[in-house]
Structure formats: structure tokens, C-alpha cells
Coordinates of C-alpha atoms in Angstrom, one line a residue:
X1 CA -61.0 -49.8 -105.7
X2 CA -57.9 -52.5 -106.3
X3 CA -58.4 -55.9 -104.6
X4 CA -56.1 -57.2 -102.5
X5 CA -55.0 -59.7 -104.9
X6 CA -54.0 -57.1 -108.0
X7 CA -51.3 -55.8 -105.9
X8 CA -49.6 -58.6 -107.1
X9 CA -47.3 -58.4 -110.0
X10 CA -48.2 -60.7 -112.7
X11 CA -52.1 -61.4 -111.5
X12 CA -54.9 -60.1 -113.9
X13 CA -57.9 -61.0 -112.6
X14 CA -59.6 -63.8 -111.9
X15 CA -61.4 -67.1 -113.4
X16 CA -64.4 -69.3 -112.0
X17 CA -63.4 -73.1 -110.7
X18 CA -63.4 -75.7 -113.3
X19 CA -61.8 -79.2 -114.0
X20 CA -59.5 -77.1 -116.3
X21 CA -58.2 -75.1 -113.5
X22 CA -58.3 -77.6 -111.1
X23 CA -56.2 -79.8 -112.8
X24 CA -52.8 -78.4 -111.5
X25 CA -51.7 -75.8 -109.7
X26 CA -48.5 -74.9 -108.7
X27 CA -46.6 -74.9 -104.8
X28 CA -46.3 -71.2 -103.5
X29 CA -46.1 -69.4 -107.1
X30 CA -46.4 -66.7 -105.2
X31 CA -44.3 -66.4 -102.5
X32 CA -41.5 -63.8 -104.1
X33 CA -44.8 -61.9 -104.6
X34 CA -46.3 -61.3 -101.6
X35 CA -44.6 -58.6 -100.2
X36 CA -46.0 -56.4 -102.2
X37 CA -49.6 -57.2 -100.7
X38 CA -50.7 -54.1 -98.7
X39 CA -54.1 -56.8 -97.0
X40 CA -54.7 -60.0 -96.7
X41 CA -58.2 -61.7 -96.1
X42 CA -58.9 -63.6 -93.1
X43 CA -60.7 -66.7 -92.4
X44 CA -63.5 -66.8 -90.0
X45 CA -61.8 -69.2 -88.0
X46 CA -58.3 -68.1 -87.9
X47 CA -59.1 -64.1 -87.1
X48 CA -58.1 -64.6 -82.9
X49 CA -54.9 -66.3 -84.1
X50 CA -53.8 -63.7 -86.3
X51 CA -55.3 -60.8 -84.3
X52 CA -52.3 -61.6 -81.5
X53 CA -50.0 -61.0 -84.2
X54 CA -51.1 -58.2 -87.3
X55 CA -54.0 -55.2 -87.2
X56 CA -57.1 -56.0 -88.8
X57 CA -59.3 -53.8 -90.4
X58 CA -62.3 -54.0 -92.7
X59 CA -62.2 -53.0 -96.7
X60 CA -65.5 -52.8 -99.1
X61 CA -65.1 -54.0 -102.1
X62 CA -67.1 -55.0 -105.2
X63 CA -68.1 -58.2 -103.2
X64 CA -68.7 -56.4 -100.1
X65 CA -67.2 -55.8 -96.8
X66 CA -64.3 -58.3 -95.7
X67 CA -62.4 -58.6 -92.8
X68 CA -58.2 -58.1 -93.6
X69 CA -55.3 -57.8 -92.1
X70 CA -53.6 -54.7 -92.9
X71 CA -49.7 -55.8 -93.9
X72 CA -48.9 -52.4 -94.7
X73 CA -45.9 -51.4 -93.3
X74 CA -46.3 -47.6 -92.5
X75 CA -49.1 -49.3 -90.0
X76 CA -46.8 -51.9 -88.2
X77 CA -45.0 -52.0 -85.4
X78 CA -42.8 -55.1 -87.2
X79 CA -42.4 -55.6 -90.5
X80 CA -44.7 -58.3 -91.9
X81 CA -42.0 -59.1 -94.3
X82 CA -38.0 -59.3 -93.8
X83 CA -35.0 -57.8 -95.9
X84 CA -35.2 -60.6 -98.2
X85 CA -39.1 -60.1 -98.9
X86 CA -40.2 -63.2 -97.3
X87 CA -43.3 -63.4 -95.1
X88 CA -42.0 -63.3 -91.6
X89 CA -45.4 -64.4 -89.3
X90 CA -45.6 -67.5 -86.6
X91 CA -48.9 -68.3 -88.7
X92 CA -49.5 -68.0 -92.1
X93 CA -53.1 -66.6 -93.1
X94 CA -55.4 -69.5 -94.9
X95 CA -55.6 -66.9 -97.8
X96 CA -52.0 -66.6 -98.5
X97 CA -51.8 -70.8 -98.0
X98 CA -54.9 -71.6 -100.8
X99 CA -52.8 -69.3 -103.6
X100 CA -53.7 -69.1 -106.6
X101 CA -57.4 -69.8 -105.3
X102 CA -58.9 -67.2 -103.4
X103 CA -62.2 -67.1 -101.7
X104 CA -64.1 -63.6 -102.5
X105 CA -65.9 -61.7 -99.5
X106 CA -69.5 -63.4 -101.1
X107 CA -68.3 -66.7 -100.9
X108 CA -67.8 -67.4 -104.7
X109 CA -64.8 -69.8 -105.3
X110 CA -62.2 -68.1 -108.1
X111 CA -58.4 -68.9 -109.4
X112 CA -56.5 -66.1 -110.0
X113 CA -55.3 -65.8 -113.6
X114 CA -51.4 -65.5 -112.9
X115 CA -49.5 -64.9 -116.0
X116 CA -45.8 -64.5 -113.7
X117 CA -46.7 -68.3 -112.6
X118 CA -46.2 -71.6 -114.3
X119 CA -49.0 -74.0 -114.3
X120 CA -48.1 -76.6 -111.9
X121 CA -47.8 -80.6 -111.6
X122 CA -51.1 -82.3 -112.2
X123 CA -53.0 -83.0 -109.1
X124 CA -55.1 -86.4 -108.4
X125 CA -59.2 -86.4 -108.1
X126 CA -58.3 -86.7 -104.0
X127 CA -56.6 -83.8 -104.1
X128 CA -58.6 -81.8 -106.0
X129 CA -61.8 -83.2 -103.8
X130 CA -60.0 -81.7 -100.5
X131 CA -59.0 -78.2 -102.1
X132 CA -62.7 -78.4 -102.7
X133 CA -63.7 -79.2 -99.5
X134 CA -61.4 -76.6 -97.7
X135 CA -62.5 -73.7 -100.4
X136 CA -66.1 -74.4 -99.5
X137 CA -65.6 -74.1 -95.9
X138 CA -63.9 -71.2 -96.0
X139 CA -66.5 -69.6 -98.7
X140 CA -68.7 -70.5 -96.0
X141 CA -67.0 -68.6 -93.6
X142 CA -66.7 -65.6 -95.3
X143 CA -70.3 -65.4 -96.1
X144 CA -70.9 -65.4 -92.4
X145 CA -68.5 -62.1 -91.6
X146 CA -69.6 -60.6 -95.1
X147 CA -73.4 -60.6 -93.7
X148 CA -72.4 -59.4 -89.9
X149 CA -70.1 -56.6 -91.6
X150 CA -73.1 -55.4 -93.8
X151 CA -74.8 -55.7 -90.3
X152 CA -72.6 -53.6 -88.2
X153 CA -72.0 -51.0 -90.8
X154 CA -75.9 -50.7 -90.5
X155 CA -76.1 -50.2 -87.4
X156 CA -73.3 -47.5 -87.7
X157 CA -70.7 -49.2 -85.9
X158 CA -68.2 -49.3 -89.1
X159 CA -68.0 -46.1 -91.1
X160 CA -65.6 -45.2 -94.1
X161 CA -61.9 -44.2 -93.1
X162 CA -62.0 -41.3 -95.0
X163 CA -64.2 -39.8 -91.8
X164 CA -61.4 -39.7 -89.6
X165 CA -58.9 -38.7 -92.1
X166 CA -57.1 -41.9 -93.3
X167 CA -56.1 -42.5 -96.7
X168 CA -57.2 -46.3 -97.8
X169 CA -59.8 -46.2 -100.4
X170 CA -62.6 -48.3 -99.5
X171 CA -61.3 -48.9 -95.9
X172 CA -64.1 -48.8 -92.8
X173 CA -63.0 -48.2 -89.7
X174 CA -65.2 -48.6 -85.9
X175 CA -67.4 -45.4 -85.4
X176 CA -65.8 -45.3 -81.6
X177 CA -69.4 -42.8 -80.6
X178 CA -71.1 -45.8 -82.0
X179 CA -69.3 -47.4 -78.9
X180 CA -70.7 -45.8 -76.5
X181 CA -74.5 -44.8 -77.6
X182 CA -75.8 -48.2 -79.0
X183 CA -77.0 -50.7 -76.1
X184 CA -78.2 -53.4 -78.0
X185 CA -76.8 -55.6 -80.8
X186 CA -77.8 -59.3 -80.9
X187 CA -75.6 -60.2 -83.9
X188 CA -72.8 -62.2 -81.7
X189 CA -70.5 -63.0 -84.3
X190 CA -71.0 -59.4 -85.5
X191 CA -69.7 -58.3 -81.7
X192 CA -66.7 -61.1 -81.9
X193 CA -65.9 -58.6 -84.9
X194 CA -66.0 -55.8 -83.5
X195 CA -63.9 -57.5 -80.6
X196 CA -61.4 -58.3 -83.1
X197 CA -60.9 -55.0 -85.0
X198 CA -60.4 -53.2 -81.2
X199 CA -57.9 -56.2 -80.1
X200 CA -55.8 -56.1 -83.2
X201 CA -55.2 -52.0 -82.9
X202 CA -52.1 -53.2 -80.4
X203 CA -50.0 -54.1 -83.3
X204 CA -50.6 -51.0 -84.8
X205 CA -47.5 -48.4 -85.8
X206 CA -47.9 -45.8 -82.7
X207 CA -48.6 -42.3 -84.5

């Protein structure tokens, strides 16, 4: 399947952190862009915040299974994005903030190799030493929820879309029989998922 990120025009792939591409970058290269996203990841430590305000649901992808939020409009009650394209949310996901960098569901680090984008002003060692520090905590993060989606899907609590019908390639959705069967699960922050992807469903497009 597509990741999230080739959705967006002028992106064509990805390449590993190095004082070459840390050097510069540029100040929201992307912003025209991202309305064509259809998901966006989260960060472990913004998903309550933006739970109150887009669905989230879970994709699988080459790096495994990620938390998202799903920004496609068919599935909204609002429109993620106004008239003029531009993102229209109280709170701005981490992912869409740390662009061109990215964090993959694994935790590895990458820049996205934007060919739509200009390089960017150089940036100072400081700089560059606290992009580092907030990738890192974020890869961090997303190591956690990768290892408690691998857990829940498991246990049978996520299964693929495509079981109840939906389109989204590689999308997982919660087995609701699961639910109601399974007593035990000691994996908290795997429940605090769970929690999340049932929450979320409010902003969802009624059907």
C-alpha cells in the first residue's frame, strides 16, 4: 500500500538523517500540499488532543501498524481543510509540524525527498540538536503504540477493514465481538488505544 506521505505531490520517497540533510530545511514547504493527505500519524502524546477533534483509525504498513487520523473527507463530519485548501484544526498534529521529517511507525528517523520543495535557510548545530531531540522522542513514542498495535491485533481486537466492508487498503479496524468476549488484557497503553479508536468514532461522517 501508499504511505501517508506519497499522497503528496512532489514527495518521492524518503532518505535516512544525515548532517547533509540536516543542514537546512525549509518553513512549512508543505502546507499548499497537505490537503491532499487522506492520514496523518499521531504522536503518542498528542492522540487525546486530537481524538476531541478528527477519527482515528489504525493502518499497516511496511513498518507496521500506526495509529492515524483519518483526514478523509467522505469520513468527516467537518472538513479538515477549508475552500482555500488550508488545514483548518485548533491543533496541528506533531507529524504535519516536523515536515519534511517524518517519524516511521518503527521508530527510524527519515526526511522526505521533496522535489516540489526548495531546500531551505541553513540551520545552526542548536537547532539541529533540538529537531534531534524532538524526532527521538517522538520515534520513541511510536515504537511504544507500534508494539501495543502488534499486541492488540494479536489478541484479535484489530482486524483488517476489509471484514466489514470498507475500502482503505491496509486499514484495521476494532473487532467490536472482540469487545465483548475477551476479559483480560494487561497491555494498558494497548487499552488507552483501543479507548482512543472508540472515542474518536464521534467525529465520524454519520452513514
Amino acid at each position: 500500500m501508499k504511505r501517508w506521505y506519497e499522497a503528496l505531490p512532489g514527495v518521492h520517497g524518503k532518505v535516512p538523517l544525515s548532517d547533509e540533510t540536516l543542514a537546512s530545511w525549509p518553513d512549512q514547504a508543505m502546507e499548499e500540499r497537505l490537503q491532499h493527505l487522506s492520514f496523518c500519524p499521531i504522536a503518542l502524546s498528542e492522540m487525546y488532543l486530537l481524538a476531541q477533534h478528527l477519527p482515528m483509525t489504525v493502518l499497516e504498513g511496511p513498518a507496521g501498524p500506526e495509529l492515524v487520523a483519518d483526514l478523509r473527507p467522505d469520513r468527516l463530519q467537518w472538513p479538515v481543510f477549508d475552500v482555500q485548501g488550508k488545514l483548518n484544526l485548533p491543533y496541528r498534529p506533531l507529524a504535519l509540524r516536523m515536515l519534511p521529517f517524518f517519524v516511521e511507525a518503527d521508530g527510524e528517523v527519515w526526511r522526505l525527498a521533496d522535489t516540489a520543495g526548495e531546500s531551505g535557510p541553513s540551520r545552526p548545530p542548536e537547532l539541529q540538536k533540538r529537531l534531534c531531540s524532538i524526532l527521538a522522542a517522538q520515534a520513541q513514542g511510536r515504537s511504544r503504540m507500534r508494539a501495543s498495535l502488534i499486541g492488540l491485533i494479536d489478541e484479535g481486537f484489530l482486524v483488517p477493514a476489509s471484514t466489514y466492508g470498507t475500502s482503505a487498503i491496509g486499514e484495521l479496524v476494532i473487532e467490536t465481538q472482540a469487545l465483548s468476549t475477551k476479559n483480560t488484557f494487561d497491555d494498558f497503553l494497548g487499552l488507552r488505544l483501543l479507548n482512543i479508536l472508540l472515542f474518536s468514532m464521534n467525529k465520524l461522517k454519520s452513514r
